[in-house]
mmCIF file with all atom_site columns, C-alpha atoms in Angstrom:
data_model
loop_
_atom_site.group_PDB
_atom_site.id
_atom_site.type_symbol
_atom_site.label_atom_id
_atom_site.label_alt_id
_atom_site.label_comp_id
_atom_site.label_asym_id
_atom_site.label_entity_id
_atom_site.label_seq_id
_atom_site.pdbx_PDB_ins_code
_atom_site.Cartn_x
_atom_site.Cartn_y
_atom_site.Cartn_z
_atom_site.occupancy
_atom_site.B_iso_or_equiv
_atom_site.pdbx_formal_charge
_atom_site.auth_seq_id
_atom_site.auth_comp_id
_atom_site.auth_asym_id
_atom_site.auth_atom_id
_atom_site.pdbx_PDB_model_num
ATOM 1  C CA . MET A 1 1  ? -11.727 -76.464  -107.071 1.00 0.00 ? 1  MET A CA 1
ATOM 2  C CA . SER A 1 2  ? -13.859 -73.760  -109.239 1.00 0.00 ? 2  SER A CA 1
ATOM 3  C CA . LEU A 1 3  ? -16.412 -74.865  -111.849 1.00 0.00 ? 3  LEU A CA 1
ATOM 4  C CA . PHE A 1 4  ? -13.542 -73.696  -114.884 1.00 0.00 ? 4  PHE A CA 1
ATOM 5  C CA . ASP A 1 5  ? -11.078 -76.013  -113.052 1.00 0.00 ? 5  ASP A CA 1
ATOM 6  C CA . LYS A 1 6  ? -13.314 -79.053  -113.319 1.00 0.00 ? 6  LYS A CA 1
ATOM 7  C CA . TYR A 1 7  ? -14.802 -78.182  -116.558 1.00 0.00 ? 7  TYR A CA 1
ATOM 8  C CA . LEU A 1 8  ? -10.839 -78.531  -117.654 1.00 0.00 ? 8  LEU A CA 1
ATOM 9  C CA . ALA A 1 9  ? -10.072 -81.663  -115.373 1.00 0.00 ? 9  ALA A CA 1
ATOM 10 C CA . GLY A 1 10 ? -8.318  -84.417  -117.661 1.00 0.00 ? 10 GLY A CA 1
ATOM 11 C CA . TRP A 1 11 ? -8.362  -81.927  -120.786 1.00 0.00 ? 11 TRP A CA 1
ATOM 12 C CA . ARG A 1 12 ? -5.138  -81.526  -122.371 1.00 0.00 ? 12 ARG A CA 1
ATOM 13 C CA . LEU A 1 13 ? -3.388  -80.404  -125.607 1.00 0.00 ? 13 LEU A CA 1
ATOM 14 C CA . ARG A 1 14 ? -2.170  -82.768  -128.753 1.00 0.00 ? 14 ARG A CA 1
ATOM 15 C CA . THR A 1 15 ? 1.492   -81.739  -129.380 1.00 0.00 ? 15 THR A CA 1
ATOM 16 C CA . SER A 1 16 ? 2.536   -82.101  -133.418 1.00 0.00 ? 16 SER A CA 1
ATOM 17 C CA . ARG A 1 17 ? 5.301   -84.511  -132.563 1.00 0.00 ? 17 ARG A CA 1
ATOM 18 C CA . PRO A 1 18 ? 4.029   -87.630  -130.493 1.00 0.00 ? 18 PRO A CA 1
ATOM 19 C CA . SER A 1 19 ? 6.396   -89.623  -128.784 1.00 0.00 ? 19 SER A CA 1
ATOM 20 C CA . PHE A 1 20 ? 6.323   -93.214  -128.769 1.00 0.00 ? 20 PHE A CA 1
ATOM 21 C CA . GLU A 1 21 ? 7.999   -96.449  -126.120 1.00 0.00 ? 21 GLU A CA 1
ATOM 22 C CA . VAL A 1 22 ? 9.458   -98.669  -127.289 1.00 0.00 ? 22 VAL A CA 1
ATOM 23 C CA . GLY A 1 23 ? 7.897   -102.304 -127.477 1.00 0.00 ? 23 GLY A CA 1
ATOM 24 C CA . SER A 1 24 ? 4.611   -100.081 -127.809 1.00 0.00 ? 24 SER A CA 1
ATOM 25 C CA . GLU A 1 25 ? 2.332   -101.627 -130.678 1.00 0.00 ? 25 GLU A CA 1
ATOM 26 C CA . ILE A 1 26 ? 0.179   -98.752  -132.407 1.00 0.00 ? 26 ILE A CA 1
ATOM 27 C CA . ASP A 1 27 ? -1.843  -98.333  -135.171 1.00 0.00 ? 27 ASP A CA 1
ATOM 28 C CA . ILE A 1 28 ? -1.005  -95.750  -138.465 1.00 0.00 ? 28 ILE A CA 1
ATOM 29 C CA . PHE A 1 29 ? -0.788  -95.124  -142.221 1.00 0.00 ? 29 PHE A CA 1
ATOM 30 C CA . ILE A 1 30 ? 1.906   -95.859  -144.288 1.00 0.00 ? 30 ILE A CA 1
ATOM 31 C CA . ALA A 1 31 ? 2.218   -93.314  -146.949 1.00 0.00 ? 31 ALA A CA 1
ATOM 32 C CA . GLU A 1 32 ? 5.403   -94.480  -148.608 1.00 0.00 ? 32 GLU A CA 1
ATOM 33 C CA . SER A 1 33 ? 7.176   -97.413  -149.226 1.00 0.00 ? 33 SER A CA 1
ATOM 34 C CA . ASN A 1 34 ? 10.693  -97.833  -151.070 1.00 0.00 ? 34 ASN A CA 1
ATOM 35 C CA . GLY A 1 35 ? 10.048  -101.639 -152.022 1.00 0.00 ? 35 GLY A CA 1
ATOM 36 C CA . THR A 1 36 ? 11.360  -103.182 -148.112 1.00 0.00 ? 36 THR A CA 1
ATOM 37 C CA . SER A 1 37 ? 10.775  -100.431 -145.840 1.00 0.00 ? 37 SER A CA 1
ATOM 38 C CA . GLY A 1 38 ? 7.502   -98.303  -145.872 1.00 0.00 ? 38 GLY A CA 1
ATOM 39 C CA . ARG A 1 39 ? 7.317   -94.361  -143.791 1.00 0.00 ? 39 ARG A CA 1
ATOM 40 C CA . ALA A 1 40 ? 4.936   -93.169  -141.395 1.00 0.00 ? 40 ALA A CA 1
ATOM 41 C CA . TYR A 1 41 ? 4.004   -89.554  -140.496 1.00 0.00 ? 41 TYR A CA 1
ATOM 42 C CA . VAL A 1 42 ? 2.008   -89.259  -136.816 1.00 0.00 ? 42 VAL A CA 1
ATOM 43 C CA . GLY A 1 43 ? 1.705   -85.255  -137.376 1.00 0.00 ? 43 GLY A CA 1
ATOM 44 C CA . ASP A 1 44 ? 5.920   -83.966  -137.673 1.00 0.00 ? 44 ASP A CA 1
ATOM 45 C CA . THR A 1 45 ? 6.871   -87.841  -136.154 1.00 0.00 ? 45 THR A CA 1
ATOM 46 C CA . GLU A 1 46 ? 8.721   -89.998  -138.829 1.00 0.00 ? 46 GLU A CA 1
ATOM 47 C CA . LEU A 1 47 ? 8.384   -93.907  -138.130 1.00 0.00 ? 47 LEU A CA 1
ATOM 48 C CA . VAL A 1 48 ? 10.635  -96.152  -140.449 1.00 0.00 ? 48 VAL A CA 1
ATOM 49 C CA . VAL A 1 49 ? 8.406   -99.544  -140.852 1.00 0.00 ? 49 VAL A CA 1
ATOM 50 C CA . GLU A 1 50 ? 10.751  -102.619 -141.818 1.00 0.00 ? 50 GLU A CA 1
ATOM 51 C CA . GLY A 1 51 ? 8.661   -104.704 -143.828 1.00 0.00 ? 51 GLY A CA 1
ATOM 52 C CA . ALA A 1 52 ? 5.610   -102.612 -144.622 1.00 0.00 ? 52 ALA A CA 1
ATOM 53 C CA . GLY A 1 53 ? 5.905   -103.053 -149.229 1.00 0.00 ? 53 GLY A CA 1
ATOM 54 C CA . PRO A 1 54 ? 4.512   -101.054 -151.552 1.00 0.00 ? 54 PRO A CA 1
ATOM 55 C CA . GLU A 1 55 ? 1.324   -103.114 -150.946 1.00 0.00 ? 55 GLU A CA 1
ATOM 56 C CA . THR A 1 56 ? 0.903   -101.376 -147.609 1.00 0.00 ? 56 THR A CA 1
ATOM 57 C CA . ILE A 1 57 ? 0.549   -97.833  -148.964 1.00 0.00 ? 57 ILE A CA 1
ATOM 58 C CA . GLU A 1 58 ? -2.754  -95.967  -148.175 1.00 0.00 ? 58 GLU A CA 1
ATOM 59 C CA . LYS A 1 59 ? -3.482  -98.609  -145.681 1.00 0.00 ? 59 LYS A CA 1
ATOM 60 C CA . GLN A 1 60 ? -3.729  -99.124  -141.481 1.00 0.00 ? 60 GLN A CA 1
ATOM 61 C CA . VAL A 1 61 ? -1.268  -101.082 -140.026 1.00 0.00 ? 61 VAL A CA 1
ATOM 62 C CA . ARG A 1 62 ? -0.109  -102.096 -136.343 1.00 0.00 ? 62 ARG A CA 1
ATOM 63 C CA . VAL A 1 63 ? 3.365   -101.862 -135.892 1.00 0.00 ? 63 VAL A CA 1
ATOM 64 C CA . ARG A 1 64 ? 5.765   -102.186 -132.698 1.00 0.00 ? 64 ARG A CA 1
ATOM 65 C CA . VAL A 1 65 ? 8.500   -99.753  -132.192 1.00 0.00 ? 65 VAL A CA 1
ATOM 66 C CA . THR A 1 66 ? 12.002  -100.734 -132.147 1.00 0.00 ? 66 THR A CA 1
ATOM 67 C CA . GLU A 1 67 ? 13.585  -97.223  -131.351 1.00 0.00 ? 67 GLU A CA 1
ATOM 68 C CA . PHE A 1 68 ? 12.320  -94.185  -130.992 1.00 0.00 ? 68 PHE A CA 1
ATOM 69 C CA . ASP A 1 69 ? 14.547  -90.755  -130.515 1.00 0.00 ? 69 ASP A CA 1
ATOM 70 C CA . GLU A 1 70 ? 12.353  -88.004  -129.207 1.00 0.00 ? 70 GLU A CA 1
ATOM 71 C CA . THR A 1 71 ? 14.888  -85.409  -129.618 1.00 0.00 ? 71 THR A CA 1
ATOM 72 C CA . THR A 1 72 ? 14.484  -85.709  -133.338 1.00 0.00 ? 72 THR A CA 1
ATOM 73 C CA . ALA A 1 73 ? 10.667  -86.993  -133.466 1.00 0.00 ? 73 ALA A CA 1
ATOM 74 C CA . SER A 1 74 ? 11.850  -90.498  -135.399 1.00 0.00 ? 74 SER A CA 1
ATOM 75 C CA . GLY A 1 75 ? 12.106  -93.714  -135.159 1.00 0.00 ? 75 GLY A CA 1
ATOM 76 C CA . ARG A 1 76 ? 11.789  -97.157  -136.576 1.00 0.00 ? 76 ARG A CA 1
ATOM 77 C CA . GLY A 1 77 ? 9.527   -99.767  -135.913 1.00 0.00 ? 77 GLY A CA 1
ATOM 78 C CA . GLU A 1 78 ? 8.436   -103.314 -137.688 1.00 0.00 ? 78 GLU A CA 1
ATOM 79 C CA . PHE A 1 79 ? 5.172   -104.282 -139.065 1.00 0.00 ? 79 PHE A CA 1
ATOM 80 C CA . VAL A 1 80 ? 3.103   -106.511 -137.678 1.00 0.00 ? 80 VAL A CA 1
ATOM 81 C CA . GLU A 1 81 ? -0.178  -106.688 -139.441 1.00 0.00 ? 81 GLU A CA 1
ATOM 82 C CA . VAL A 1 82 ? -2.336  -104.831 -141.727 1.00 0.00 ? 82 VAL A CA 1
ATOM 83 C CA . VAL A 1 83 ? -5.643  -103.279 -139.617 1.00 0.00 ? 83 VAL A CA 1
ATOM 84 C CA . GLY A 1 84 ? -7.246  -101.420 -141.962 1.00 0.00 ? 84 GLY A CA 1
ATOM 85 C CA . GLU A 1 85 ? -8.111  -99.854  -144.978 1.00 0.00 ? 85 GLU A CA 1
ATOM 86 C CA . SER A 1 86 ? -7.888  -95.821  -145.606 1.00 0.00 ? 86 SER A CA 1
ATOM 87 C CA . SER A 1 87 ? -11.077 -94.721  -146.361 1.00 0.00 ? 87 SER A CA 1
ATOM 88 C CA . TYR A 1 88 ? -9.687  -92.614  -149.518 1.00 0.00 ? 88 TYR A CA 1
ATOM 89 C CA . ALA A 1 89 ? -8.881  -95.862  -150.840 1.00 0.00 ? 89 ALA A CA 1
ATOM 90 C CA . GLU A 1 90 ? -10.740 -96.497  -154.322 1.00 0.00 ? 90 GLU A CA 1
#
């Protein structure tokens, strides 16, 4: 293994379309809400989060992924809890 290979070992490029496993819990920010569910965007991936009402907008929340389609980079999840505030919140 060359010095260059050793230097790059373990590196990988991030994707703009991350995928999530059903059943996994992730922490994300809710971007918008229609009153009963919210939407979160991670790069080009979109998640509809059931139970994330208007009070969760711009907050970091924990979500349990219930459905995910890698081909469309979209899925659904259920709100678990608020875990943090946005650094931009007043």
